[in-house]
Coordinates of C-alpha atoms and ligand atoms in Angstrom, one line a residue:
M1 CA 19.1 -110.4 57.8
T2 CA 18.0 -112.9 60.8
G3 CA 20.9 -115.2 60.5
G4 CA 23.1 -112.9 61.6
K5 CA 21.5 -112.9 65.3
T6 CA 21.9 -116.8 65.8
V7 CA 25.4 -117.7 67.2
S8 CA 26.3 -119.9 64.1
G9 CA 25.7 -117.0 61.4
R10 CA 27.9 -114.6 64.3
R11 CA 30.4 -117.3 63.6
R12 CA 29.9 -117.8 59.5
L13 CA 30.0 -113.6 59.3
L14 CA 33.2 -113.7 61.2
L15 CA 35.5 -117.1 60.0
G16 CA 33.1 -115.9 56.6
G17 CA 34.4 -112.7 56.4
A18 CA 38.0 -113.5 57.4
V19 CA 37.9 -115.7 54.4
C20 CA 37.0 -112.6 52.4
G21 CA 38.4 -111.1 53.4
L22 CA 41.8 -112.9 52.9
L23 CA 40.6 -113.8 49.5
A24 CA 40.4 -109.8 48.2
A25 CA 43.8 -109.7 49.8
C26 CA 44.5 -112.2 47.0
A27 CA 43.2 -110.2 44.3
G28 CA 45.1 -107.9 45.4
L29 CA 48.2 -108.1 44.9
A30 CA 47.8 -109.9 41.6
A31 CA 46.3 -107.2 40.0
A32 CA 48.6 -104.9 41.3
E33 CA 51.3 -107.6 40.3
L34 CA 49.6 -106.8 36.6
G35 CA 49.7 -103.4 37.1
A36 CA 53.8 -103.5 38.6
A37 CA 54.3 -105.0 35.3
A38 CA 53.1 -102.2 33.6
V39 CA 55.0 -100.5 35.3
R40 CA 58.1 -101.2 37.3
P41 CA 59.0 -104.0 39.2
E42 CA 59.8 -102.1 41.9
A43 CA 56.8 -100.2 41.8
A44 CA 54.3 -103.5 43.1
P45 CA 53.3 -103.2 46.7
V46 CA 55.3 -105.9 48.6
A47 CA 58.5 -103.6 47.1
A48 CA 57.8 -100.5 48.1
V49 CA 56.8 -100.9 51.2
G50 CA 59.9 -103.2 52.0
G51 CA 61.9 -100.7 50.3
T52 CA 60.3 -97.3 53.0
L53 CA 61.1 -100.1 55.6
V54 CA 64.0 -101.2 54.5
D55 CA 65.1 -96.6 54.0
L56 CA 63.3 -96.6 57.9
A57 CA 64.9 -98.7 59.7
P58 CA 68.1 -98.0 62.7
A59 CA 70.9 -98.7 62.1
A60 CA 70.6 -101.5 64.8
V61 CA 68.0 -103.1 63.4
K62 CA 69.2 -103.7 60.3
E63 CA 72.7 -104.9 61.3
W64 CA 70.8 -107.0 63.4
A65 CA 68.5 -108.3 60.8
V66 CA 72.0 -108.9 58.2
R67 CA 73.7 -110.5 61.1
T68 CA 70.9 -112.8 62.2
F69 CA 69.6 -113.9 59.2
G70 CA 72.3 -113.3 56.7
T71 CA 70.9 -112.7 52.9
A72 CA 68.2 -113.8 53.7
D73 CA 66.9 -110.7 55.5
K74 CA 65.0 -109.9 52.0
P75 CA 62.5 -112.4 51.5
L76 CA 62.3 -112.8 55.0
L77 CA 60.7 -109.0 55.1
A78 CA 58.7 -109.7 52.4
A79 CA 57.1 -112.5 54.2
G80 CA 56.6 -110.2 57.6
I81 CA 54.9 -107.9 55.3
L82 CA 52.5 -110.7 53.8
L83 CA 51.9 -112.0 57.8
V84 CA 50.8 -108.1 58.7
L85 CA 48.7 -107.7 55.4
A86 CA 46.9 -111.5 56.2
A87 CA 46.3 -110.4 58.8
V88 CA 45.0 -106.6 58.6
A89 CA 42.9 -108.0 55.0
A90 CA 41.6 -111.2 57.9
A91 CA 40.5 -108.2 59.9
A92 CA 39.0 -105.4 56.8
G93 CA 36.6 -109.2 56.2
V94 CA 35.3 -109.3 59.2
L95 CA 34.1 -105.9 59.4
A96 CA 32.9 -106.2 55.3
A97 CA 31.1 -108.9 56.9
H98 CA 29.1 -107.0 59.0
R99 CA 28.9 -103.2 56.5
P100 CA 30.4 -104.4 53.4
R101 CA 31.3 -100.7 52.3
A102 CA 33.6 -100.0 55.1
G103 CA 35.3 -103.0 54.7
A104 CA 35.6 -102.2 51.0
A105 CA 36.9 -98.5 52.0
V106 CA 39.3 -100.6 54.4
A107 CA 40.5 -102.5 51.3
A108 CA 40.8 -98.8 49.5
G109 CA 42.9 -97.6 51.7
I110 CA 45.6 -100.0 52.4
G111 CA 46.2 -99.8 49.0
L112 CA 46.3 -96.4 49.1
L113 CA 48.8 -97.1 51.4
G114 CA 51.1 -99.1 48.6
A115 CA 50.5 -96.1 46.5
A116 CA 52.0 -93.5 48.6
A117 CA 55.5 -95.8 49.9
A118 CA 55.3 -96.4 46.0
L119 CA 55.1 -92.8 45.7
G120 CA 57.8 -92.2 48.2
R121 CA 60.3 -94.2 46.7
P122 CA 63.1 -93.0 45.1
G123 CA 63.7 -91.5 41.6
A124 CA 59.1 -92.0 41.6
A125 CA 57.2 -91.6 38.8
W126 CA 52.9 -91.1 39.4
R127 CA 52.7 -93.7 37.5
D128 CA 54.6 -95.9 40.6
A129 CA 51.0 -95.5 42.2
L130 CA 49.4 -97.2 39.8
P131 CA 50.2 -101.0 41.1
S132 CA 48.7 -100.5 44.7
T133 CA 46.3 -98.5 43.8
A134 CA 45.5 -100.8 41.2
G135 CA 45.5 -103.6 43.7
G136 CA 43.6 -102.1 46.1
L137 CA 40.5 -101.4 43.9
A138 CA 40.7 -105.1 42.7
A139 CA 40.6 -105.7 46.4
A140 CA 37.5 -103.9 47.1
A141 CA 35.7 -104.5 44.4
V142 CA 36.1 -109.0 45.2
L143 CA 35.6 -108.2 49.1
Y144 CA 31.8 -106.2 48.3
G145 CA 31.3 -108.4 46.6
L146 CA 31.6 -111.4 48.8
A147 CA 31.0 -110.4 52.0
R148 CA 27.3 -109.4 49.9
A149 CA 27.6 -113.5 49.0
L150 CA 28.3 -114.1 52.4
R151 CA 24.9 -111.7 54.0
R152 CA 23.0 -113.3 51.9
P153 CA 21.1 -116.2 53.9
G154 CA 21.4 -119.6 53.3
P155 CA 18.2 -121.5 51.4
A156 CA 17.3 -123.0 54.5
G157 CA 16.8 -119.4 56.0
A158 CA 16.2 -117.7 52.9
P159 CA 13.3 -115.5 52.4
P160 CA 11.0 -116.2 49.6
G161 CA 12.9 -114.4 46.7
G162 CA 16.1 -115.0 47.7
G163 CA 15.7 -118.0 44.4
A164 CA 18.4 -118.6 42.5
W165 CA 20.3 -116.2 43.9
A166 CA 20.6 -117.4 46.9
M167 CA 24.3 -118.4 48.7
D168 CA 24.8 -121.3 50.0
R169 CA 28.2 -123.4 51.8
R170 CA 28.6 -124.3 48.2
G171 CA 27.7 -121.4 45.7
F172 CA 30.2 -119.2 48.6
G173 CA 33.1 -121.8 48.1
R174 CA 33.1 -121.9 44.5
L175 CA 32.9 -118.5 44.7
A176 CA 36.1 -117.8 46.5
A177 CA 37.5 -121.2 44.5
G178 CA 37.4 -118.6 41.4
V179 CA 38.3 -115.6 43.2
L180 CA 41.4 -117.7 44.1
A181 CA 42.2 -119.0 40.6
A182 CA 41.0 -115.5 38.5
S183 CA 43.7 -114.4 41.4
A184 CA 46.3 -116.9 40.7
V185 CA 46.5 -116.7 36.1
A186 CA 46.1 -112.5 37.1
G187 CA 49.5 -113.1 39.8
Y188 CA 51.2 -115.4 37.4
A189 CA 50.7 -113.2 33.8
G190 CA 51.8 -110.2 35.9
R191 CA 55.4 -112.0 37.0
R192 CA 55.8 -113.5 33.5
L193 CA 55.2 -109.8 31.9
G194 CA 57.0 -107.8 34.6
A195 CA 60.0 -110.1 33.5
H196 CA 59.5 -109.8 29.9
G197 CA 59.7 -106.1 30.9
S198 CA 63.6 -106.7 32.0
A199 CA 64.4 -108.5 28.7
A200 CA 65.8 -105.7 27.2
A201 CA 67.7 -104.9 30.1
T202 CA 69.2 -109.1 29.5
A203 CA 69.5 -108.5 25.8
S204 CA 71.5 -105.6 26.2
R205 CA 73.9 -108.0 28.8
A206 CA 74.1 -110.5 27.0
A207 CA 74.8 -108.9 24.2
L208 CA 77.6 -106.7 25.8
V209 CA 81.2 -108.2 24.2
L210 CA 83.6 -106.3 26.6
P211 CA 86.7 -104.4 25.4
P212 CA 90.0 -106.0 26.3
P213 CA 91.7 -104.4 29.0
A214 CA 94.6 -101.6 27.7
L215 CA 96.1 -102.1 30.7
P216 CA 96.4 -106.1 31.6
A217 CA 96.3 -107.5 35.3
P218 CA 99.5 -109.0 35.5
P219 CA 99.1 -112.6 35.4
V220 CA 98.3 -113.7 39.4
P221 CA 102.0 -115.2 41.0
P222 CA 102.1 -119.1 41.0
G223 CA 101.1 -120.0 44.6
T224 CA 98.6 -117.1 45.3
D225 CA 96.1 -120.0 46.0
P226 CA 97.2 -123.6 47.4
R227 CA 93.6 -124.4 47.5
V228 CA 93.6 -126.3 50.4
L229 CA 90.0 -128.1 51.5
G230 CA 87.1 -126.5 52.9
A231 CA 89.1 -123.0 52.2
S232 CA 88.2 -120.2 50.4
P233 CA 89.6 -119.9 46.6
F234 CA 91.6 -117.3 45.1
F235 CA 88.8 -115.3 43.3
T236 CA 85.3 -116.0 44.1
P237 CA 83.2 -117.7 41.6
N238 CA 80.6 -114.3 40.3
R239 CA 77.9 -116.8 41.2
E240 CA 79.5 -117.1 45.6
F241 CA 80.0 -113.9 45.7
Y242 CA 78.3 -112.2 49.0
R243 CA 75.8 -109.7 48.1
V244 CA 74.5 -106.5 50.4
D245 CA 72.4 -103.8 49.2
T246 CA 68.9 -102.3 50.1
A247 CA 67.4 -103.4 46.7
L248 CA 64.0 -106.2 47.7
V249 CA 64.3 -106.2 43.2
V250 CA 67.5 -106.3 42.1
P251 CA 67.9 -103.4 39.6
R252 CA 67.6 -103.9 35.9
V253 CA 69.2 -101.6 33.8
D254 CA 69.3 -101.3 30.0
A255 CA 72.4 -101.0 29.5
E256 CA 71.6 -98.9 26.1
A257 CA 69.4 -96.6 27.8
W258 CA 72.2 -96.2 30.8
R259 CA 73.6 -92.4 31.9
L260 CA 76.4 -91.9 34.0
R261 CA 76.1 -88.4 35.5
I262 CA 79.3 -86.6 36.8
H263 CA 78.7 -82.6 37.6
G264 CA 79.4 -80.6 41.6
A265 CA 81.7 -78.8 43.4
G266 CA 85.0 -78.0 40.8
V267 CA 83.4 -79.6 37.8
T268 CA 84.8 -77.7 35.2
R269 CA 83.9 -79.9 32.5
P270 CA 81.1 -82.0 33.5
L271 CA 80.8 -85.2 31.7
E272 CA 77.4 -87.1 30.9
L273 CA 77.9 -90.1 29.5
G274 CA 76.4 -93.8 28.2
L275 CA 78.0 -97.2 28.0
R276 CA 80.1 -96.8 24.5
E277 CA 81.9 -93.6 25.4
L278 CA 82.4 -95.2 29.3
L279 CA 84.1 -98.2 27.5
Q280 CA 86.1 -96.3 24.5
R281 CA 88.6 -94.7 27.5
P282 CA 91.6 -97.4 28.5
L283 CA 90.8 -100.1 30.2
V284 CA 92.4 -100.9 33.3
E285 CA 92.1 -104.5 35.2
H286 CA 92.7 -105.1 38.6
D287 CA 91.7 -107.4 41.5
I288 CA 90.6 -106.5 44.3
T289 CA 89.0 -107.3 47.6
L290 CA 85.3 -106.0 48.7
T291 CA 84.6 -106.2 52.1
C292 CA 81.4 -104.9 53.6
V293 CA 82.0 -103.5 56.6
S294 CA 78.5 -105.0 58.6
N295 CA 80.9 -108.0 58.3
E296 CA 81.3 -109.8 61.9
V297 CA 84.6 -111.5 62.9
G298 CA 85.6 -114.2 60.7
G299 CA 82.0 -113.2 58.8
P300 CA 81.1 -114.2 55.0
Y301 CA 80.7 -110.0 53.8
A302 CA 84.2 -110.4 51.8
G303 CA 84.8 -111.6 48.3
N304 CA 87.5 -111.3 45.6
A305 CA 87.5 -110.5 42.3
R306 CA 89.3 -109.3 39.1
W307 CA 87.6 -105.9 37.7
L308 CA 87.2 -104.5 34.5
G309 CA 86.7 -100.8 34.4
V310 CA 88.2 -97.1 34.0
R311 CA 90.3 -95.6 36.3
L312 CA 87.7 -93.0 38.4
A313 CA 90.5 -90.5 38.8
D314 CA 90.7 -90.1 34.7
L315 CA 87.6 -89.7 34.3
L316 CA 87.1 -87.3 37.1
R317 CA 90.9 -85.1 35.5
E318 CA 88.4 -85.2 32.4
A319 CA 85.8 -83.3 34.3
G320 CA 88.2 -80.8 35.3
V321 CA 89.0 -82.1 39.4
R322 CA 90.9 -81.4 41.3
P323 CA 91.6 -83.7 45.1
P324 CA 92.0 -81.1 47.9
S325 CA 95.8 -81.7 48.2
E326 CA 95.8 -79.4 45.0
G327 CA 93.1 -77.3 45.8
G328 CA 90.3 -78.6 44.7
P329 CA 87.0 -77.5 46.4
A330 CA 85.4 -81.0 47.1
D331 CA 86.2 -83.1 49.0
Q332 CA 83.7 -85.7 48.9
L333 CA 82.0 -88.0 45.6
V334 CA 78.5 -89.0 46.5
A335 CA 78.0 -91.6 43.9
R336 CA 74.0 -92.2 43.2
S337 CA 72.4 -95.4 41.6
V338 CA 69.4 -95.6 39.9
D339 CA 67.6 -97.2 43.0
G340 CA 68.3 -94.1 44.5
M341 CA 71.2 -95.1 46.8
T342 CA 73.2 -93.0 47.8
L343 CA 77.3 -93.6 49.0
G344 CA 80.1 -90.5 49.6
T345 CA 83.7 -91.5 48.8
P346 CA 86.8 -88.8 49.7
V347 CA 87.4 -87.8 46.6
E348 CA 91.4 -87.8 47.9
T349 CA 91.7 -91.4 48.1
V350 CA 90.2 -91.9 45.1
M351 CA 92.6 -90.3 43.3
D352 CA 95.5 -91.0 45.1
G353 CA 96.9 -93.3 42.4
R354 CA 95.6 -96.5 43.8
E355 CA 93.3 -97.9 40.8
A356 CA 89.6 -96.9 41.5
L357 CA 87.6 -98.2 39.8
L358 CA 83.9 -97.2 37.8
A359 CA 84.2 -101.4 37.1
V360 CA 82.0 -102.8 34.0
G361 CA 83.7 -106.4 34.5
M362 CA 83.7 -108.6 36.8
N363 CA 86.0 -111.6 36.7
G364 CA 86.4 -112.1 33.1
E365 CA 81.8 -110.9 32.5
P366 CA 79.8 -108.0 32.2
L367 CA 79.0 -107.4 35.9
P368 CA 76.1 -110.3 37.0
F369 CA 73.1 -107.8 37.9
A370 CA 72.9 -108.8 41.2
H371 CA 76.5 -107.0 41.5
G372 CA 75.8 -104.0 39.8
F373 CA 75.7 -103.7 36.0
P374 CA 77.0 -101.9 34.3
V375 CA 78.6 -100.0 36.1
R376 CA 79.2 -99.9 39.6
M377 CA 82.8 -98.7 41.4
V378 CA 85.2 -100.8 43.8
V379 CA 88.2 -98.4 45.5
P380 CA 90.9 -100.1 46.8
G381 CA 90.7 -100.2 50.8
L382 CA 87.3 -99.0 51.4
Y383 CA 84.7 -100.6 52.8
G384 CA 82.0 -100.9 50.6
Y385 CA 79.2 -98.8 52.2
V386 CA 81.9 -95.7 51.2
S387 CA 82.8 -97.0 47.7
A388 CA 81.5 -99.8 45.9
C389 CA 78.3 -98.0 44.4
K390 CA 76.1 -100.9 42.0
W391 CA 73.6 -99.7 39.4
L392 CA 75.8 -96.1 39.3
R393 CA 74.8 -93.2 37.4
E394 CA 75.5 -90.0 38.7
L395 CA 78.7 -88.7 40.7
R396 CA 78.6 -85.8 42.6
L397 CA 81.3 -83.4 43.7
T398 CA 80.8 -81.7 47.0
T399 CA 82.1 -82.1 50.6
F400 CA 81.3 -84.5 53.9
A401 CA 80.4 -81.3 55.6
A402 CA 77.9 -80.1 53.5
Y403 CA 76.3 -83.5 52.7
D404 CA 75.4 -86.9 54.0
A405 CA 75.3 -90.3 52.2
Y406 CA 72.6 -92.7 52.9
W407 CA 74.2 -94.6 55.8
V408 CA 76.1 -91.6 57.0
R409 CA 72.7 -90.9 57.7
R410 CA 72.1 -93.9 59.2
S411 CA 74.4 -93.8 62.1
W412 CA 77.4 -95.3 60.9
A413 CA 81.1 -93.5 59.5
A414 CA 81.2 -91.3 56.8
R415 CA 84.8 -92.4 56.6
A416 CA 85.6 -96.1 56.8
P417 CA 89.3 -97.4 55.5
V418 CA 89.2 -101.1 55.9
K419 CA 90.5 -103.0 59.1
T420 CA 92.5 -105.5 59.3
Q421 CA 90.9 -109.0 59.4
S422 CA 92.2 -112.2 59.5
R423 CA 89.1 -115.9 59.4
I424 CA 90.1 -119.1 59.6
D425 CA 87.7 -121.2 56.9
T426 CA 89.2 -124.7 58.2
P427 CA 88.5 -126.0 60.2
R428 CA 85.0 -125.1 60.8
P429 CA 83.5 -123.9 64.2
S430 CA 81.9 -127.5 66.2
A431 CA 84.0 -129.2 64.0
R432 CA 84.9 -132.9 65.3
P433 CA 88.6 -133.6 63.0
A434 CA 91.0 -136.8 63.8
A435 CA 94.4 -135.6 66.2
G436 CA 97.6 -135.8 64.4
R437 CA 98.4 -133.6 61.2
I438 CA 95.4 -130.8 60.0
A439 CA 95.7 -128.2 58.0
V440 CA 94.5 -125.0 59.5
A441 CA 93.9 -122.7 56.6
G442 CA 92.1 -119.2 55.5
V443 CA 91.9 -115.5 55.0
A444 CA 93.7 -112.2 55.7
W445 CA 93.4 -109.0 54.4
A446 CA 93.7 -105.2 55.2
Q447 CA 93.5 -103.5 51.4
H448 CA 95.5 -101.2 49.5
R449 CA 97.9 -102.2 52.8
G450 CA 98.6 -105.6 52.1
I451 CA 99.4 -108.0 54.6
S452 CA 103.1 -109.3 55.8
R453 CA 102.4 -112.0 58.1
V454 CA 100.0 -114.3 59.9
E455 CA 99.9 -116.1 62.9
V456 CA 97.5 -119.0 64.6
R457 CA 97.6 -119.5 68.6
V458 CA 96.1 -122.8 69.7
D459 CA 94.3 -122.0 73.1
G460 CA 97.3 -120.1 75.4
G461 CA 100.1 -121.1 73.5
P462 CA 102.7 -119.1 71.6
W463 CA 101.5 -117.2 67.9
Q464 CA 103.1 -119.5 65.6
Q465 CA 103.8 -117.7 62.0
A466 CA 101.7 -119.2 59.4
R467 CA 102.5 -120.1 56.2
L468 CA 101.2 -117.3 53.9
A469 CA 100.4 -118.3 49.7
A470 CA 101.7 -115.6 47.8
A471 CA 100.6 -112.0 47.3
D472 CA 98.7 -110.8 43.9
G473 CA 99.7 -107.3 45.1
V474 CA 98.1 -105.0 47.9
D475 CA 94.7 -104.6 47.0
T476 CA 94.1 -108.1 47.3
W477 CA 93.5 -110.8 50.1
R478 CA 96.1 -113.2 50.8
L479 CA 95.1 -117.0 51.6
W480 CA 97.1 -118.4 54.7
S481 CA 97.9 -122.1 56.0
W482 CA 98.6 -124.1 59.1
P483 CA 100.0 -127.6 59.9
W484 CA 98.5 -128.3 63.1
E485 CA 99.8 -131.5 64.6
A486 CA 96.4 -132.0 67.1
S487 CA 96.2 -133.8 69.6
P488 CA 92.6 -135.2 71.2
G489 CA 90.5 -132.9 72.8
R490 CA 88.7 -129.3 72.8
H491 CA 90.6 -127.0 71.4
T492 CA 90.4 -123.2 70.8
L493 CA 92.9 -121.8 67.4
R494 CA 92.6 -118.0 66.7
V495 CA 94.2 -115.6 63.7
R496 CA 96.1 -112.6 63.5
A497 CA 97.4 -110.6 60.5
V498 CA 100.2 -108.4 60.2
D499 CA 99.5 -105.6 58.2
G500 CA 101.7 -104.3 55.3
T501 CA 102.6 -101.3 57.7
G502 CA 103.3 -103.5 60.5
A503 CA 100.8 -103.1 62.0
V504 CA 99.0 -106.2 63.8
Q505 CA 95.2 -106.9 63.5
T506 CA 94.0 -105.9 66.8
E507 CA 93.0 -107.7 69.8
A508 CA 90.5 -105.7 71.3
R509 CA 87.0 -106.3 70.0
A510 CA 84.5 -103.2 68.2
P511 CA 80.8 -104.2 66.5
V512 CA 80.5 -103.0 63.0
L513 CA 79.1 -100.6 64.3
P514 CA 80.3 -97.7 63.4
D515 CA 83.3 -97.9 61.0
G516 CA 83.3 -102.1 60.7
A517 CA 84.0 -104.8 63.3
T518 CA 87.8 -105.9 65.3
G519 CA 88.7 -108.5 67.5
L520 CA 90.2 -111.6 66.6
H521 CA 88.5 -115.0 64.9
T522 CA 88.2 -117.3 67.2
V523 CA 87.3 -121.5 66.5
T524 CA 86.7 -124.5 68.7
V525 CA 86.9 -127.5 67.8
D526 CA 87.0 -131.1 69.2
V527 CA 90.0 -133.2 68.2
V528 CA 88.8 -137.0 68.3
P529 CA 91.8 -139.6 68.5
P530 CA 92.8 -141.3 65.5
G531 CA 90.6 -144.1 64.2
W532 CA 87.3 -142.2 65.2
G533 CA 86.3 -141.2 62.1
G534 CA 86.9 -138.1 62.3
A535 CA 85.6 -134.3 60.1
A536 CA 86.2 -130.9 58.8
Ligands
MTE601 N1 73.1 -99.6 44.5 C1 73.9 -99.8 45.7 N2 75.1 -99.9 45.9 C2 75.9 -100.5 46.6 C3 75.2 -100.8 48.3 C4 73.5 -100.4 48.2 O1 72.8 -101.1 48.8 N3 73.5 -100.3 46.5 N4 75.7 -101.5 49.5 C5 77.0 -101.1 49.3 C6 77.9 -102.3 49.9 S1 77.4 -102.0 52.4 C7 78.5 -103.3 50.1 S2 79.8 -104.3 51.2 C8 78.6 -103.6 48.9 C9 78.6 -105.1 48.0 O2 78.9 -105.3 46.7 P1 78.1 -106.4 46.5 O3 76.5 -106.8 46.9 O4 78.6 -106.9 45.0 O5 79.3 -108.0 47.3 O6 77.7 -103.1 48.1 C10 77.9 -101.4 48.5 N5 77.0 -100.8 46.6
MO602 MO1 78.4 -103.7 53.2

């Protein structure tokens, strides 16, 4: 091997090596994708490593990611992992160009790291190691082969006997293109087969006919939704309903195979039921606004839906559970999802008479997969992270003293009732509306206490009473509007709500950590003189 000593030979090893590494990574990811199709999508290396990172990330980092990237945080995390993988793969490729065996060993090692991550995921079985292991082996084999090919001197410097196998630039290009094409085909096939794997879940959702409620929700009073242009509708369509969870791959649960287990302290009759058995119980319909503790003041993580489900309190009674106020030993209900999430809810709260539900329906259809199909919890008055477990699979009764759920271990509060909040939906921040009458409108929520008043203030002026839309009960948000006679210039609008107990929403600013943000939503707009063609 003499070419390697020259400058161009060294460049060839460096650049060519990096290319070999990247190609090997493609081959590895494709093989892993095929493997994941055979096992489960959550076991694919990027999903497994991503899930591990999400779980390891300190609360502050996660909170920052959600605040900065919103719901794009998951694709960005995946992109970040792929970037790091590309860098490591390129380095392994350069190593392989000099020492093929060592480079291949590094590639296989990366696969093992992915396998370890997959094995560490909640509910993992041994076979979850398969996708990353297969990926690592494929990458190692491809890298070894490519590196050997790269090291073969080209025809010009070919030693006698290099013969037909001697690799020139074009030959290497062909080999590279072949690896890429094979990876693309394998990767695509893996994706398709993987989607096929969840076909049973998709079919089970399509086939699910929700029984009519034994207790239908009363008709929504007229006037709950004044339909002000640019303001939130009273019911949030499922497609637009916010989504907050740690799942990099949305769990697709087969309703036919779904089981729920209820057990733990004070459970005298442990229950285990499938969906059919759950649906044999009387169903209740109830409108509940769900909000996330990570919602900044004025933020988007709030939605309102008509839920259909079984009363959680009835099911707990059936299992023999008594709330602490009746001498029951458990004060915490820990819900666990199929993806290993745990959420802790006060037993007293879910049994105090409010419509805490094991929901199966959302706005007239089975729960969408992203919102917890087939069964999730919804409890009016509590933030989602302490109540709204999606893809539910287990309910365990314990105490707050004995067990910290997922978010509590990450420095969020163990108990988190929803704080009174109000939001201006229109005009938008930095809007340039034309002077004259402008509809200021938005939503206010204080679930299970209700909203009794909303007030708006312009600049340093007095608090003025907004027009409240009709209330649909204490568990949903209330829409409001206020006609503003706006004069040209820059103005700041503020909103505050008064809850059903008469308590005024606090102006004091608090961050979302540990138990929800407070402060007043403030929107600044530039009102332009009439005839300037302003825009909300
Ligand atoms: N399994 C599971 N359930 C979960 C979560 C999660 O990460 N995993 N996130 C919770 C949080 S923080 C909120 S705010 C609500 C959001 O429900 P949605 O995505 O249907 O709006 O789900 C809750 N249930
Ligand atoms: Mo949340």
